Amino acid sequence: MHDFRYIRGRLYCEGVAVESLAHQYGTPLYVYSARTLRDHFHKLDRALAPLDHLVCYAVKANSNLSILRLLAKEGAGFDIVSGGELYRVRQAGAKTRQCIFAGVGKTRAEIEQALRAGILAFNVESEEELQIIDQTARRLRKRAPISIRVNPGVDAGTHKKITTGTKANKFGMPLRQVRRLYQKAARMKNIDLRGIQTHIGSQITSVAPFVHAVRKMLPLVREMRRKHGLTFFSIGGGLGIVYRPALESGQRRWWAGSRLDIMTAQTYAAALLPLLEPLGMKILLEPGRFISGNAGILVTEVLYVKKTPARNFVIVDAAMNDLIRPAFYDAYHEIVPLRKKGAMFSADVVGPICESGDFFAHDRRIARVRSGDKLALLSAGAYGFTMASNYNTRPRAAEVLVDGQKFRLIRRREALPDLLKNEMI
Ligand code: LLP
């Protein structure tokens, strides 16, 4: 599943003791496993081998240049959502021909940037956006490749902040308006109709919503292909990962490689291949979390243990600015010590920021740690660093990539002058 495990009581990432990384680079520290990244990409890529397909990694999940470079080398395309992400993938040496550009609010400048870069397609999300893309392409004397994002009206049953496929969401075009928009696009001289896209949400752990959405889309996809010669169908991302193995599998020692009953690349492919193979179109995917989520951890040091009559508080040096998922989504991240301990206690694991929302766990059974001990927040490889901020004027963490016995700093810890460099008095 991933490459973080205990060896003789110490947490390792592949062949490297995480503690040695923490000593060398300090905490808070993100540590990623190259092997896990490659493995997850190829699991999905292989499972879809019967289809003509392209896995476009969703850059927003983890956009470190070294990680983008690694995935580009493995053959990934990229799903980008801003001019900034386009800049990143180009700096990482990825092929812009394999980039799709999503998002409801692309600016004119971003559209121009992407047209000049020669991306695979824009996922268009509104009529006005379509017009702006057409106009911009005309001005640049180019044809803009596009697909239209369809909102299939499927509730993926995930957290409300990451559900995207219901009628109440801002994303995509409602099924009933899609045909008209394709007709309109077909008449635009600088628009090149290439595909159709849908994405229903994130952290979806069963195949049913994906099957439901694809089934709902199929008649439309066939019709639009016939009428407009579309060549690809993007089924979006959203494949969930295991955050809570002990609870989800009923097993405690999950890092020993326990077998888990959630959707895997194989079960996902097995459910979707029978629907997609007969189409004979190129299939695009946009997974982010599935590839990088379990490939990263956030390492933090215990500053203080504060015992009150009501609670034990473990105050650590990482905070919501480093990993916002618990505060934002009530997300669960497993918390384990870098050195295994026998004794456990119940505690709230909290950061130093002056907000009650600054927590990583409430009333959690964890190792009985003391000041100076180090902990790892697991499954922090996706939407961890990319959602980090400088709130409380806290420098953002360093990032390290481990590959076998080797490791490399892939982002320096921010220094205080970095935080002020764009400000003036
Ligand atoms: N495609 C589109 C159009 C998306 O909006 C997203 C994610 C993806 C692909 C990739 O989704 P994934 O495969 O990673 O689930 N910050 C939240 C997740 C936000 C997802 C936003 N869109 C979190 O930490 O859970």
mmCIF file of N, CA and C in Angstrom, residues 111-113 115-116 135-142 190:
data_model
loop_
_atom_site.group_PDB
_atom_site.id
_atom_site.type_symbol
_atom_site.label_atom_id
_atom_site.label_comp_id
_atom_site.label_asym_id
_atom_site.label_seq_id
_atom_site.Cartn_x
_atom_site.Cartn_y
_atom_site.Cartn_z
ATOM 1 N N ILE A 111 -5.918 31.858 -19.807
ATOM 2 C CA ILE A 111 -6.331 31.228 -21.067
ATOM 3 C C ILE A 111 -5.273 31.475 -22.136
ATOM 4 N N GLU A 112 -4.796 32.703 -22.169
ATOM 5 C CA GLU A 112 -3.762 33.032 -23.152
ATOM 6 C C GLU A 112 -2.486 32.223 -22.895
ATOM 7 N N GLN A 113 -2.102 32.177 -21.637
ATOM 8 C CA GLN A 113 -0.900 31.419 -21.249
ATOM 9 C C GLN A 113 -1.021 29.958 -21.702
ATOM 10 N N LEU A 115 -3.025 28.712 -24.064
ATOM 11 C CA LEU A 115 -3.068 28.605 -25.523
ATOM 12 C C LEU A 115 -1.658 28.661 -26.094
ATOM 13 N N ARG A 116 -0.862 29.552 -25.549
ATOM 14 C CA ARG A 116 0.527 29.669 -26.029
ATOM 15 C C ARG A 116 1.324 28.415 -25.704
ATOM 16 N N GLN A 135 -12.576 33.978 -28.230
ATOM 17 C CA GLN A 135 -12.025 35.316 -28.543
ATOM 18 C C GLN A 135 -10.514 35.357 -28.387
ATOM 19 N N THR A 136 -10.038 34.780 -27.288
ATOM 20 C CA THR A 136 -8.592 34.804 -27.030
ATOM 21 C C THR A 136 -7.860 34.019 -28.118
ATOM 22 N N ALA A 137 -8.417 32.878 -28.484
ATOM 23 C CA ALA A 137 -7.782 32.058 -29.525
ATOM 24 C C ALA A 137 -7.757 32.828 -30.844
ATOM 25 N N ARG A 138 -8.836 33.560 -31.146
ATOM 26 C CA ARG A 138 -8.892 34.330 -32.396
ATOM 27 C C ARG A 138 -7.776 35.379 -32.410
ATOM 28 N N ARG A 139 -7.662 36.068 -31.272
ATOM 29 C CA ARG A 139 -6.643 37.102 -31.163
ATOM 30 C C ARG A 139 -5.240 36.525 -31.380
ATOM 31 N N LEU A 140 -5.034 35.318 -30.876
ATOM 32 C CA LEU A 140 -3.704 34.702 -31.009
ATOM 33 C C LEU A 140 -3.569 33.901 -32.305
ATOM 34 N N ARG A 141 -4.648 33.923 -33.111
ATOM 35 C CA ARG A 141 -4.682 33.123 -34.347
ATOM 36 C C ARG A 141 -4.402 31.651 -34.076
ATOM 37 N N LYS A 142 -5.145 31.151 -33.092
ATOM 38 C CA LYS A 142 -5.004 29.733 -32.746
ATOM 39 C C LYS A 142 -6.378 29.105 -32.662
ATOM 40 N N ASN A 190 -12.717 29.397 -33.735
ATOM 41 C CA ASN A 190 -11.440 29.167 -33.065
ATOM 42 C C ASN A 190 -11.526 28.137 -31.939
#
